[in-house]
Structures are given as C-alpha cells and as structure tokens.
C-alpha cells in the first residue's frame, strides 16, 4: 500500500507512475517485495524491477539474509529503516550508495502505536531522492490510508512520513559482507516429473510442488515452538490434519512427531488440541 | 474527468458504474475478485444504481447474466480461469441468444498444476463460444475497452456478448494513473440499453427454444454474420470514442512503427508494452522493426492483418498459451490469414504460467524474427526462457 501511495503522489506531482506487489507466492512472515516505477513519460514496461534506482529496506536485518542491493544501479540510492547512521550500516558486498536512514520503527510506534513502518519509510525515501515532494506524499498517504482505515489513521500515517523525513540522516553506506542468494532448484523441463507430481517420500509428504517445500523451510519463520506432551495426547489426530504446513507426522501408533524444518509456529495445533497436549513455548526450539 | 491512481480492476469497476450497468451477478475468483468487490461497494455507497447478485457458482453467474440481459437490462460480470471454465456451457447459450453481456476476464492459468498467474489458456480456448474477445494493454485501456464493449455488444448489427480480457496481477493488481471520465461524458457515448428483442411480460415471446436442424444452420449463420459485422462496428466505435475522449486504440489492432518496417511481431496483452520498448531500441539502432498490437481475437481481423503484414520479410507471433504439439492458437489463426503469401512466420511462447516477461526477453524474440527476415534458418517455434533443450 505504501508503494501505491508513492505512485499516487507521483501522479499528483504530474509524473507517470505504476506500483505493484511481487506477484509470486507470498506467505506471512517471509520477506516481501513491492515495486514502483516513476517516469516523466508513459510507462510501458510491466515486468518486475530487476535494476532499481532506489531500494527501500523496511527492515535492516534483511541485509544479513538477502542480497537486497543486488541489481542496484550505479549511483543508485538506499532508504533504510535503522537507528544506525548510513556510515555504520553494512550493506551488500561491493556496494556504495548514498543512503538515508531513520529509526522508522520508533517513529511508527510513536505515531501509529504499531510497528508498521511503510509510511515512515516513504518519508525517508523522499529525503534520499528528490522524486516527489514530501507534502504530496503526505497528501497521498492521508487520502489512501484514510479511505481504508479512517481519517485519524490517515493523518497519523502522513505524520509518520513527515517525522521520518524530518529526522532522516543522509550519508554514504557501503558493504563488504557477501550474501549469496539461496540456491534454488530450477530444473530443466525434462528433469521435472511429469505432471509436476513429486514422490511423497522426498520430504515427508510436505512437498506440494516443484521448488516449493524444498526451498521454503518455513521452520525458519518460527518464533514460538509447539511442545508436545505425549502423555496427555489422546491421539485424536486433530493437530495432524490441521497443521497448514503438514509439519506434524503421524506415527504408526497414531502419536505425533513434529518436523521443525517446517513448523512455522502458528499455534493452530495447540489451539485445536482438545486436551491441551501442546504448549506454545516462546522462542525457536527443536525437541 | 478525474485522474486516479488505481488498479485495472478498479478501472473496470468504474467502467461498469459509468455505463449504468443495472445488474451484476458475481462469484469471487482471484485475480478478478476486487472488480466485483468494488462494484458492490459502489452499489452500497449509492454511486451505482444496480442489483448485485452473489451467485453460488460461475455457471449460475452466467445463467443470471443471461436472464438479466434477456430481461432487458445492461448486464456486466467478471471472472477468471476456472471460473470461466465453469461457465463454459452458458457462454455458448449467451451468444446465440444474442445477448449483449459484457464480461471482463482476468487472464489466469487454468487447471492443474494450480497457478493464479497470467496465462491466456483460460480465454483463448473459448474463442469459439461466439463471444467477441478483446485484450488490453494497461489500466486505461481496460476501462476504455469495457466502455467500448457495451457499445459494440449492443449495436443492432452485432448483438453479441463481449469478453474483455486482461492479464491477471500484471494489470489487475498494478496501480497506474487512469483518467476516469464523468458520467455525462459517458452518457453521450453510450445510449440507454436497447430493449428490443427482450422479454417483456406484456408481449411474451420464446427465447432460445429447441432449434431443430431445419433452422439451426440459419441461426448459426446469423451468428457468423453478426461476428463479421462487428469488424466494422469495432472500428466505428473506436473512432467515435476517440472523438469524445481523445484516446484511440486502432480499432481491431494498432500498428506501431509499421510504416517502413521490414519485419514485425504481433501479440496481445501486457507483452505489448515491452514490445514497444524493444521496437524503439531496434529503431534507434537503425533496424526496421515493427509491432502489431492485436486487440481482438474474435472477430479475427484476417483480411486487415494480411494487408498490414503482406510486405514483411518475416513476422513473429507472441503466444501466452499453448496448443500442444507445435504452434500456438494465434499462430494458427495468423498463418491461415496469411495463406497464399510467402511471408515467413515464426511462433514465440513466453510468460507461460505468469513467468515475468522482461524487455530483454522480448528483444530475444525480435532477434529471432530479424534473423528469419534475413533468410537465416531459425526454429519455427521457440519457447523463450524455457530451461532445457527444445526439440
Ligand atoms: S505450530 Fe503447529 S500447526 Fe503451526 S506449523 Fe507448527 S506444528 Fe503446524
Ligand atoms: S490434537 Fe492433541 S490430543 Fe489430538 S492428536 Fe494432537 S496432540 Fe494429541
């Protein structure tokens, strides 16, 4: 929605613009992407953006996980949510970029009372690149968010953008850290099984399509872990068929075993268990 | 006119509102759902004076649409993929009944293995259902083509349903600047719904009775003539639209930099945007590339395309849908239109299942067509971006 507000502001400022989310399969908790293009002439290309002029990073910890500056053009810029100054940041290897930083999380908590940083980051973006005036961005934010969430939320989001714009620090960030893109399974057509059906033996039946479960270890998203109290379990199987990631294996004796490569800690199993045989324990565990 | 930054789905909902559609049956399916959601919001907010009927399936949606249109009101709906497949039977009822229903189809891959992304294998296989089929390039055209669709569908020479197809997600979920006309402007373009040949209790008639062989051929031939007549109507409507709104789409197809082109590609949907960029690149390098943006697959403008392409040294066809065991559906259509000329035609698959189509991808297609135009041997059929050897 922030990308849409940016496009909206650009159009208000007399430019051409487009904005869209990443069109692939997305799931809560995994890093997501959205794109925007702004131009003085009509934008005809509709593909995703592979060589951005500007990257807005909503969570600085992504620098440790993803090659976020990959493809950034020579002279490209960054806007990053972090309490650090640009010079203290460690971005992708071999990259040096004019960068604006602001503690957008703190600003959002203060203005919106929730850690939703996207509108604050629009302010940081305005600071690092003179694309659209901040006033126009605030106007677009206020209207768009206001329409969806009510006038108060619209104003709060606009003020979030302003505070971040006002408080952002501009400098140069660079990086030495090498972040390799995760190796993805990309078979040739003749290497794929007919009908893209995969044998259940491969990963305990959780593999639902080529390249999905094999590469998406949803267990990495877990911040709370189910703890199974086998002695209480009445073997009703509810948890087993309710787990959205098929992360619970049903053993021969109908007791359960958890697969922590895939359990993402959603807590559905604990919720549905009629005898409280599953406790959700804070933190990432394997037992 | 108001300039809004909205998705193509919202643009289409505005078109339905501005066209004073009176009845909208709907059933949700990604990536179309926000069209009917937006319409139901318009109705709820009193911005649209229409009846919204949530049906229990897409088969029922089309049945309701048929009933409504036969009952004498302007009818609109939207669907996608399996939704369109579930309507299949009723699509074939709407056309011979000569009901000017307008439906937007958000193109999405149909069937297994499940995908929600763009492919034209939902709409192209139903091109024989008797509906006109238009394809659009961006959000503005989605709105404009939907408005044009009502005019074309309701024209007394046509009276056939029209399907406006747009690429799922790439258009349906992308916001762009769209100029939304005022009601009064649209009223000047789109007259009140023509209620001749509709069911009125005071003047009963039978619609779509059993038609025995003694009459069936004549009825089918009527459909054939109506489809043929739509070729001219489409051009007229586009001209009139241009006069009122200042936007012209070329009628049946748009020729882009074709004046002195030596080779060209033809394609539809959002691919066209990237193709325009590639043609500009090639032209800047002094290479004589051109582009034809196909707007209508039904009626298929065979004579007009033959005229536009007869002097090409090679023509490439872009396909986002396969026919299996060789060429795609548009290739087959174009090849037949070009029968008797010696223009070489190559077929180019891309973006299947929603795979992103970039400018370099389209450039690769054009390079093949250019090589063919120089008389080099190339594969007649190429899947661009496919991993693994092609036979
Ligand atoms: S918390 Fe339970 S339901 Fe959720 S993913 Fe883990 S095992 Fe499955
Ligand atoms: S829901 Fe609870 S009782 Fe039932 S099988 Fe799972 S752990 Fe056992």
XYZ file of C-alpha atoms and ligand atoms in Angstrom:
694
model
C 0.000 0.000 0.000
C 2.952 2.346 0.580
C 4.178 1.662 -2.963
C 0.694 2.564 -4.183
C 0.730 5.763 -2.151
C 4.098 6.638 -3.683
C 2.760 6.087 -7.205
C -0.293 8.125 -6.279
C 1.894 11.001 -5.042
C 3.989 10.844 -8.215
C 0.861 11.083 -10.361
C -0.351 14.038 -8.284
C 3.020 15.670 -8.911
C 2.458 15.303 -12.660
C 4.577 12.221 -13.355
C 3.646 8.844 -14.740
C 3.816 6.047 -12.211
C 2.925 2.451 -11.525
C 3.145 0.250 -8.438
C 2.560 -3.415 -7.820
C 3.331 -6.157 -5.325
C 5.604 -9.099 -6.069
C 3.391 -11.496 -7.995
C 4.872 -14.765 -6.766
C 3.623 -16.886 -3.888
C 3.977 -14.943 -0.672
C 3.401 -16.021 2.878
C 3.168 -14.164 6.120
C 6.469 -13.801 7.894
C 8.634 -14.232 4.805
C 10.344 -11.191 3.277
C 8.113 -9.498 0.694
C 8.772 -7.103 -2.151
C 6.801 -4.391 -3.874
C 7.810 -2.308 -6.858
C 7.172 1.156 -8.224
C 8.218 2.951 -11.375
C 8.128 6.718 -11.811
C 8.861 8.438 -15.096
C 8.238 11.664 -16.947
C 6.822 9.724 -19.907
C 4.217 6.968 -20.127
C 5.471 3.749 -18.564
C 5.001 0.848 -20.918
C 7.031 -1.901 -19.284
C 5.070 -4.041 -16.854
C 7.726 -6.512 -15.707
C 9.160 -6.615 -12.208
C 12.092 -4.332 -11.430
C 15.483 -6.030 -11.600
C 17.769 -2.976 -11.695
C 16.339 -0.399 -9.304
C 17.500 3.199 -8.950
C 16.354 3.153 -5.375
C 15.823 0.424 -2.802
C 13.741 0.990 0.304
C 14.550 -1.511 3.042
C 11.871 -1.788 5.699
C 13.949 -3.985 7.998
C 17.733 -3.603 8.183
C 18.143 -7.230 9.324
C 17.324 -8.196 5.716
C 20.889 -7.202 4.819
C 22.020 -10.316 6.663
C 19.587 -12.625 4.902
C 19.019 -11.386 1.367
C 21.142 -9.724 -1.306
C 18.873 -6.662 -1.140
C 21.184 -4.332 -3.063
C 21.611 -6.814 -5.915
C 20.957 -5.079 -9.223
C 21.104 -1.589 -7.686
C 22.196 0.745 -10.466
C 25.470 2.653 -10.412
C 24.613 5.810 -8.495
C 21.526 4.132 -7.059
C 20.303 5.065 -3.615
C 19.033 3.438 -0.449
C 16.490 4.268 2.223
C 16.836 2.068 5.284
C 14.888 1.610 8.484
C 17.569 1.506 11.167
C 18.656 3.538 14.197
C 22.189 3.441 12.728
C 23.746 6.178 10.629
C 24.395 5.296 6.957
C 28.143 5.035 7.602
C 27.549 2.456 10.328
C 25.490 0.245 8.035
C 26.850 -2.858 6.394
C 25.121 -3.331 3.040
C 25.704 -5.766 0.160
C 29.278 -6.519 -0.884
C 30.984 -4.049 -3.179
C 28.081 -1.604 -2.993
C 28.431 2.026 -2.069
C 25.326 4.122 -2.109
C 24.001 7.437 -0.920
C 21.687 6.335 1.850
C 19.133 7.861 4.164
C 18.406 6.155 7.463
C 15.819 6.711 10.140
C 14.502 4.699 13.053
C 11.177 4.190 11.344
C 10.101 1.538 13.838
C 10.392 4.008 16.723
C 8.593 6.677 14.705
C 5.774 4.290 13.773
C 5.394 3.136 17.367
C 5.152 6.747 18.436
C 2.719 7.950 15.742
C 0.728 4.826 14.900
C 1.246 2.779 18.088
C 2.112 -0.204 15.892
C 5.441 -1.127 14.290
C 4.173 -0.694 10.719
C 6.910 1.301 9.073
C 5.939 1.605 5.423
C 4.597 5.157 5.526
C 7.522 6.372 7.630
C 9.829 4.853 5.027
C 8.171 6.922 2.318
C 9.417 9.940 4.256
C 12.942 8.516 4.299
C 12.661 7.838 0.574
C 11.694 11.452 -0.096
C 14.749 12.520 1.834
C 17.229 10.484 -0.170
C 15.736 11.058 -3.598
C 14.118 14.216 -4.774
C 11.364 12.457 -6.734
C 8.161 13.699 -5.263
C 7.720 16.496 -2.693
C 7.105 15.200 0.824
C 3.953 17.308 1.040
C 2.478 15.462 -1.943
C 3.440 12.114 -0.434
C 1.726 13.093 2.821
C -1.362 14.125 0.897
C -1.492 10.800 -0.961
C -0.845 8.818 2.219
C -3.504 10.689 4.144
C -6.084 10.089 1.453
C -5.291 6.465 0.627
C -4.850 5.263 4.190
C -7.708 7.460 5.310
C -10.022 5.832 2.816
C -9.143 2.349 4.024
C -8.556 2.895 7.744
C -10.343 6.116 8.650
C -9.318 9.777 8.769
C -7.393 9.519 12.054
C -5.218 6.687 10.753
C -4.744 8.621 7.512
C -3.412 11.646 9.378
C -1.247 9.521 11.686
C 0.355 7.815 8.697
C 1.022 11.126 6.989
C 2.634 12.437 10.165
C 4.710 9.254 10.357
C 6.036 10.028 6.861
C 6.816 13.615 7.862
C 8.627 12.692 11.096
C 10.807 10.186 9.266
C 11.527 12.700 6.512
C 12.437 15.307 9.056
C 14.609 13.043 11.179
C 16.341 11.042 8.459
C 20.133 11.132 8.224
C 21.773 11.123 4.802
C 25.229 9.718 4.210
C 27.041 7.003 2.321
C 26.677 3.337 3.166
C 28.960 0.626 1.878
C 29.409 -3.064 2.327
C 31.929 -5.849 2.459
C 29.667 -8.652 3.522
C 28.969 -11.230 0.886
C 25.442 -12.532 0.815
C 24.944 -15.428 -1.509
C 21.500 -15.871 -2.939
C 19.964 -19.077 -1.625
C 20.467 -21.916 -4.067
C 17.184 -22.513 -5.788
C 16.039 -25.644 -7.522
C 15.499 -24.760 -11.185
C 15.197 -27.977 -13.160
C 15.141 -28.229 -16.960
C 11.781 -29.307 -18.336
C 12.886 -32.913 -18.809
C 14.175 -33.111 -15.238
C 10.769 -32.322 -13.818
C 8.482 -35.238 -13.078
C 5.512 -35.498 -15.429
C 2.590 -33.502 -14.113
C 4.946 -31.877 -11.598
C 3.917 -34.516 -9.080
C 6.635 -35.358 -6.621
C 7.029 -38.571 -4.662
C 5.830 -38.173 -1.097
C 8.977 -39.910 0.137
C 11.067 -36.837 -0.670
C 10.188 -34.718 2.324
C 7.596 -36.489 4.423
C 4.763 -35.545 2.107
C 5.066 -31.808 2.629
C 6.416 -31.188 -0.825
C 3.492 -29.724 -2.670
C 5.094 -28.543 -5.871
C 8.398 -28.217 -7.606
C 10.765 -25.969 -5.762
C 8.328 -25.097 -3.023
C 8.932 -27.076 0.139
C 12.398 -27.995 -0.971
C 13.421 -24.365 -0.840
C 10.931 -22.899 1.626
C 11.978 -24.125 5.038
C 9.053 -22.461 6.757
C 10.527 -23.510 10.110
C 12.858 -20.522 9.749
C 9.947 -18.171 10.365
C 9.148 -19.657 13.770
C 9.364 -17.516 16.853
C 7.288 -19.760 19.061
C 7.537 -23.548 19.176
C 4.936 -26.219 19.966
C 5.887 -28.523 22.832
C 4.195 -31.923 22.682
C 3.171 -33.622 25.927
C 2.781 -37.143 24.648
C 1.411 -38.475 27.959
C -1.644 -36.219 27.620
C -2.267 -36.927 23.936
C -5.457 -38.874 23.218
C -4.444 -39.466 19.568
C -7.469 -37.670 18.139
C -5.341 -36.559 15.114
C -6.789 -33.067 15.062
C -3.414 -31.357 15.193
C -2.135 -33.615 12.448
C -4.754 -32.663 9.915
C -4.968 -29.044 10.987
C -1.343 -28.075 10.576
C -1.231 -25.808 7.497
C 2.339 -26.873 6.751
C 1.889 -30.606 7.278
C 4.680 -30.275 9.805
C 3.240 -32.927 12.101
C 3.972 -36.547 11.253
C 1.526 -39.209 12.296
C 3.466 -42.210 13.578
C 2.383 -45.832 13.250
C 0.888 -45.806 16.743
C -1.002 -42.543 15.999
C 1.181 -40.485 18.290
C 2.677 -37.369 16.721
C 6.142 -36.180 15.826
C 6.984 -32.592 14.869
C 9.078 -31.615 11.886
C 10.784 -28.408 12.918
C 12.195 -27.738 9.458
C 8.641 -26.793 8.531
C 6.746 -25.928 11.724
C 6.372 -22.163 11.457
C 4.958 -21.788 14.946
C 1.476 -20.615 14.005
C -0.032 -22.299 17.070
C -3.020 -23.805 15.292
C -2.156 -27.269 16.610
C -2.020 -26.049 20.208
C -5.263 -24.214 19.723
C -7.145 -27.140 18.321
C -5.884 -29.799 20.720
C -8.886 -30.745 22.928
C -6.762 -31.873 25.886
C -4.041 -29.192 25.896
C -1.366 -31.675 24.986
C 0.512 -28.994 23.051
C 2.022 -25.856 24.618
C 3.386 -22.990 22.582
C 6.768 -22.025 24.037
C 8.296 -18.694 23.158
C 11.435 -18.879 21.038
C 12.905 -21.112 18.383
C 13.384 -24.618 19.694
C 13.720 -28.130 18.380
C 12.856 -31.008 20.624
C -12.524 13.599 -15.979
C -10.686 12.655 -12.820
C -7.171 11.204 -12.844
C -6.951 8.381 -10.328
C -4.088 6.073 -9.369
C -5.906 2.759 -9.404
C -5.609 -0.878 -10.427
C -7.089 -2.123 -13.692
C -9.664 -3.972 -11.585
C -10.817 -0.685 -10.079
C -10.750 0.906 -13.541
C -13.086 -1.794 -14.846
C -15.439 -1.321 -11.889
C -15.578 2.387 -12.739
C -16.416 1.468 -16.332
C -19.353 -0.646 -15.139
C -20.509 2.210 -12.915
C -20.231 4.787 -15.695
C -22.013 2.513 -18.165
C -25.005 2.496 -15.815
C -24.951 -1.276 -15.614
C -28.164 -2.373 -13.914
C -27.332 -5.905 -12.875
C -24.118 -7.600 -11.809
C -24.048 -11.265 -10.870
C -20.750 -12.317 -9.317
C -18.693 -15.073 -7.785
C -15.241 -14.362 -6.390
C -12.097 -15.692 -8.019
C -8.538 -14.376 -7.842
C -7.376 -12.165 -9.505
C -10.746 -10.795 -10.550
C -12.432 -10.558 -7.149
C -11.686 -6.900 -6.444
C -13.694 -5.916 -9.534
C -16.953 -7.240 -8.153
C -15.987 -6.116 -4.645
C -15.504 -2.570 -5.882
C -18.800 -2.710 -7.788
C -20.674 -3.921 -4.719
C -19.105 -1.016 -2.793
C -20.296 1.433 -5.445
C -23.786 -0.012 -5.131
C -23.654 0.110 -1.351
C -22.462 3.725 -1.386
C -25.251 4.715 -3.752
C -22.827 5.588 -6.556
C -24.277 2.908 -8.771
C -27.936 2.071 -9.180
C -27.641 -1.645 -9.800
C -28.594 -5.007 -8.402
C -25.730 -7.207 -7.222
C -26.484 -10.926 -7.166
C -23.956 -13.164 -5.447
C -24.460 -16.492 -7.201
C -23.398 -19.914 -5.949
C -21.057 -20.653 -8.847
C -19.844 -19.178 -12.086
C -22.234 -21.387 -14.018
C -25.008 -19.617 -12.149
C -23.352 -16.244 -12.650
C -23.602 -16.622 -16.406
C -27.122 -18.029 -16.124
C -28.176 -14.984 -14.121
C -26.445 -12.695 -16.611
C -28.332 -14.343 -19.458
C -31.634 -13.968 -17.640
C -30.945 -10.336 -16.803
C -29.830 -9.381 -20.281
C -32.816 -11.182 -21.789
C -34.957 -9.291 -19.311
C -33.812 -6.025 -20.821
C -31.112 -4.582 -18.578
C -27.472 -3.806 -19.160
C -25.529 -6.640 -17.545
C -21.908 -6.942 -16.510
C -19.844 -9.555 -14.732
C -16.221 -10.560 -14.297
C -14.440 -13.853 -13.912
C -11.143 -15.639 -14.379
C -9.626 -19.018 -15.154
C -11.586 -21.915 -13.601
C -14.498 -19.516 -13.197
C -14.625 -19.051 -16.944
C -14.238 -22.805 -17.392
C -17.214 -23.434 -15.129
C -19.253 -21.009 -17.252
C -18.362 -22.843 -20.430
C -21.819 -24.248 -21.114
C -23.584 -20.952 -20.529
C -21.132 -18.992 -22.697
C -22.492 -20.994 -25.589
C -26.031 -20.069 -24.539
C -25.402 -16.333 -24.316
C -24.078 -15.827 -27.843
C -26.770 -17.498 -29.994
C -29.403 -15.877 -27.758
C -27.819 -12.629 -28.990
C -27.462 -11.126 -25.538
C -25.056 -8.184 -25.288
C -23.489 -9.147 -21.954
C -20.098 -7.634 -21.175
C -17.713 -9.675 -19.077
C -14.157 -8.986 -18.009
C -11.885 -11.996 -17.755
C -8.738 -11.574 -15.661
C -6.442 -13.931 -17.517
C -5.107 -16.643 -15.268
C -3.661 -20.066 -15.871
C -6.436 -22.669 -15.820
C -6.391 -26.194 -14.386
C -3.557 -28.130 -12.782
C -0.868 -27.625 -11.644
C -2.541 -24.810 -9.796
C -1.372 -21.322 -10.560
C -3.005 -17.966 -10.035
C -0.793 -16.128 -12.542
C -1.317 -14.906 -16.061
C -1.721 -17.274 -18.961
C -4.139 -16.941 -21.850
C -5.172 -20.579 -21.736
C -8.424 -19.688 -19.999
C -9.887 -17.304 -22.585
C -8.323 -18.384 -25.883
C -9.812 -21.900 -25.782
C -13.321 -20.380 -25.562
C -12.831 -18.173 -28.610
C -15.307 -20.400 -30.447
C -18.120 -19.714 -27.971
C -19.478 -16.908 -30.120
C -18.303 -14.063 -27.909
C -16.185 -11.201 -29.114
C -12.834 -11.230 -27.368
C -10.744 -8.131 -26.702
C -7.344 -7.980 -24.987
C -5.941 -4.877 -23.314
C -2.530 -3.444 -22.569
C -2.961 -1.258 -19.481
C -5.414 0.024 -16.891
C -6.653 2.911 -19.021
C -7.416 0.603 -21.897
C -9.167 -1.805 -19.512
C -11.596 0.987 -18.632
C -11.930 2.276 -22.184
C -12.310 -1.155 -23.786
C -15.019 -2.067 -21.278
C -16.970 1.069 -22.205
C -16.432 0.334 -25.899
C -17.535 -3.259 -25.322
C -21.042 -2.173 -24.323
C -21.403 -0.103 -27.462
C -20.142 -2.887 -29.714
C -22.176 -5.606 -27.986
C -25.397 -3.608 -28.106
C -25.044 -2.412 -31.695
C -28.034 -3.727 -33.654
C -25.688 -5.152 -36.316
C -23.850 -7.180 -33.670
C -25.882 -8.015 -30.561
C -23.326 -10.447 -29.235
C -21.643 -10.756 -25.838
C -18.149 -9.312 -25.432
C -15.348 -10.590 -23.238
C -12.632 -8.102 -22.296
C -9.500 -9.969 -21.267
C -6.700 -8.513 -19.169
C -3.562 -10.047 -17.729
C -4.053 -11.203 -14.152
C -1.958 -9.424 -11.491
C 0.151 -7.611 -14.108
C -2.886 -5.416 -14.704
C -5.439 -6.450 -12.124
C -3.172 -5.627 -9.165
C -0.996 -2.839 -10.572
C -1.905 0.772 -9.869
C -1.414 3.286 -12.655
C -2.802 6.687 -13.495
C -6.202 6.199 -15.118
C -8.363 9.015 -16.436
C -11.864 8.219 -15.259
C -14.478 10.055 -17.339
C -17.509 11.809 -15.914
C -20.948 10.230 -16.096
C -22.216 12.878 -18.501
C -19.358 12.233 -20.930
C -20.072 8.503 -20.933
C -23.797 9.126 -21.333
C -23.015 10.879 -24.584
C -21.089 7.837 -25.791
C -23.345 5.086 -24.509
C -27.090 5.393 -25.115
C -29.731 3.749 -22.960
C -29.847 -0.025 -23.132
C -31.684 -1.158 -26.243
C -34.600 -3.293 -25.131
C -35.815 -4.618 -28.457
C -35.607 -8.392 -28.520
C -36.023 -8.689 -24.753
C -38.551 -10.492 -22.636
C -41.456 -8.294 -21.636
C -44.442 -9.816 -19.768
C -46.927 -7.737 -21.783
C -45.547 -9.019 -25.063
C -44.418 -12.600 -24.406
C -42.020 -14.450 -26.661
C -39.906 -17.575 -26.546
C -36.192 -17.094 -26.437
C -33.698 -19.831 -27.356
C -36.219 -22.631 -27.902
C -35.212 -26.047 -29.199
C -33.901 -25.370 -32.673
C -34.217 -28.374 -34.951
C -31.837 -28.923 -37.880
C -34.306 -27.221 -40.222
C -33.452 -23.884 -38.577
C -30.128 -24.419 -36.823
C -27.853 -23.704 -39.753
C -29.529 -20.397 -40.455
C -29.265 -19.445 -36.816
C -25.539 -20.263 -36.789
C -25.033 -18.327 -39.984
C -26.687 -15.334 -38.328
C -24.069 -15.585 -35.600
C -21.359 -15.770 -38.227
C -22.686 -12.655 -39.981
C -23.040 -10.751 -36.724
C -19.430 -11.556 -35.859
C -18.375 -10.486 -39.325
C -20.338 -7.246 -38.985
C -18.598 -6.494 -35.700
C -15.333 -5.893 -37.592
C -16.688 -2.580 -38.888
C -18.567 -1.728 -35.716
C -15.389 -2.071 -33.647
C -13.594 0.419 -35.889
C -16.510 2.875 -35.844
C -16.867 2.703 -32.080
C -13.144 3.275 -31.566
C -13.286 6.331 -33.827
C -16.275 7.755 -32.032
C -14.644 7.052 -28.686
C -11.525 8.883 -29.844
C -13.621 11.880 -30.860
C -15.208 12.100 -27.417
C -12.381 11.057 -25.105
C -9.239 11.729 -27.133
C -7.936 8.167 -26.866
C -7.721 5.956 -29.941
C -6.739 2.294 -29.909
C -6.634 1.461 -33.600
C -9.898 -0.462 -33.712
C -9.117 -4.123 -34.375
C -5.367 -3.727 -33.937
C -2.811 -0.993 -33.537
C 0.148 -0.647 -35.852
C 3.236 0.577 -34.034
C 6.101 1.873 -36.180
C 4.943 -0.235 -39.122
C 5.336 2.498 -41.810
C 8.564 1.196 -43.348
C 9.009 -1.921 -41.204
C 10.701 -4.941 -42.777
C 9.825 -7.375 -40.035
C 7.331 -7.320 -37.194
C 5.862 -9.131 -34.258
C 2.216 -9.436 -33.385
C 0.907 -10.083 -29.905
C -1.554 -9.026 -27.249
C -1.947 -8.146 -23.589
C 0.764 -6.592 -21.440
C 3.501 -8.108 -23.622
C 2.834 -5.225 -25.993
C 4.356 -2.660 -23.599
C 7.722 -4.418 -23.541
C 7.494 -4.940 -27.313
C 7.088 -1.176 -27.851
C 10.314 -0.610 -25.896
C 12.127 -3.227 -27.981
C 10.907 -1.772 -31.272
C 12.124 1.672 -30.150
C 15.516 0.168 -29.238
C 15.811 -1.581 -32.603
C 14.707 1.515 -34.500
C 17.317 3.572 -32.645
C 19.871 1.070 -33.967
C 18.591 1.606 -37.484
C 16.807 -1.741 -37.674
C 13.392 -1.774 -39.314
C 11.252 -3.488 -36.716
C 7.525 -3.009 -36.275
C 4.752 -4.183 -33.987
C 1.124 -5.065 -34.265
C -0.888 -4.978 -31.093
C -3.824 -7.281 -31.588
C -6.905 -6.033 -29.752
C -9.489 -8.533 -30.950
C -9.047 -12.264 -31.353
C -12.774 -12.623 -32.145
C -13.580 -11.313 -34.616
C -10.160 -12.198 -36.014
C -9.226 -9.395 -38.431
C -7.795 -11.735 -41.061
C -8.135 -9.519 -44.139
C -6.875 -6.411 -42.362
C -3.877 -8.222 -40.883
C -2.992 -9.754 -44.205
C -2.977 -6.283 -45.711
C -0.838 -4.885 -42.892
C 1.702 -7.720 -42.979
C 1.888 -8.810 -46.610
C 5.156 -6.989 -47.332
C 7.022 -8.163 -44.246
C 10.160 -10.233 -44.680
C 9.224 -12.110 -41.509
C 6.552 -11.991 -38.824
C 6.783 -13.366 -35.289
C 3.723 -14.260 -33.202
C 3.735 -13.943 -29.423
C 1.746 -16.573 -27.542
C 0.907 -16.816 -23.871
C -0.984 -20.048 -24.328
C -0.040 -23.338 -25.964
C -1.972 -25.503 -28.393
C 0.224 -28.576 -27.780
C 2.255 -30.473 -30.360
C 3.530 -27.370 -32.022
C 2.158 -23.979 -32.771
C 0.027 -21.786 -30.567
C -3.526 -20.614 -31.251
C -2.640 -17.161 -32.599
C -0.026 -18.572 -34.956
C -2.600 -20.894 -36.433
C -5.040 -18.022 -36.925
C -2.452 -15.709 -38.460
C -0.942 -18.391 -40.680
C -4.348 -19.059 -42.120
C -4.933 -15.334 -42.649
C -1.610 -15.114 -44.497
C -2.211 -18.207 -46.632
C -1.015 -17.673 -50.162
C 1.562 -15.017 -49.257
C 5.164 -16.101 -48.820
C 5.736 -14.206 -45.564
C 7.630 -16.495 -43.169
C 6.008 -16.709 -39.739
C 7.654 -17.840 -36.504
C 5.960 -18.630 -33.210
C 7.189 -17.384 -29.824
C 5.980 -18.626 -26.460
C 6.635 -16.601 -23.321
C 5.243 -15.679 -19.947
C 3.504 -19.028 -19.561
C 2.018 -19.524 -16.102
C 2.795 -15.911 -15.250
C 6.552 -16.010 -15.751
C 7.745 -12.432 -15.904
C 8.311 -11.053 -19.405
C 11.150 -8.550 -19.441
C 12.348 -6.236 -22.205
C 15.402 -8.492 -22.870
C 13.013 -11.475 -23.223
C 11.080 -9.688 -25.954
C 14.318 -8.495 -27.547
C 15.347 -12.147 -27.844
C 12.087 -12.876 -29.693
C 12.659 -9.972 -32.084
C 16.236 -11.118 -32.781
C 14.898 -14.464 -33.992
C 12.357 -12.756 -36.263
C 15.043 -10.445 -37.633
C 17.329 -13.408 -38.410
C 14.437 -15.063 -40.203
C 13.821 -11.860 -42.184
C 17.405 -12.084 -43.447
C 16.674 -15.551 -44.712
C 18.506 -17.387 -41.933
C 17.208 -20.677 -40.666
C 15.602 -20.408 -37.240
C 13.266 -22.624 -35.241
C 9.708 -22.061 -36.381
C 8.583 -22.290 -32.811
C 10.540 -21.141 -29.740
C 9.701 -21.233 -26.048
C 11.590 -18.250 -24.668
C 13.101 -18.649 -21.225
C 12.455 -22.391 -21.120
C 15.068 -24.382 -19.227
C 16.392 -27.358 -21.210
C 16.893 -28.209 -24.873
C 13.990 -27.672 -27.275
C 13.181 -30.314 -29.876
S 2.631 -24.563 15.281
Fe 1.569 -26.488 14.988
S 0.079 -26.103 13.399
Fe 1.543 -24.445 13.315
S 3.080 -25.063 11.874
Fe 3.821 -25.738 13.824
S 3.081 -27.809 14.017
Fe 1.918 -26.864 12.382
S -4.720 -32.643 18.927
Fe -3.823 -33.013 20.881
S -4.736 -34.910 21.575
Fe -5.190 -34.770 19.421
S -3.529 -35.894 18.479
Fe -2.881 -33.765 18.519
S -1.737 -33.599 20.427
Fe -2.900 -35.466 20.529
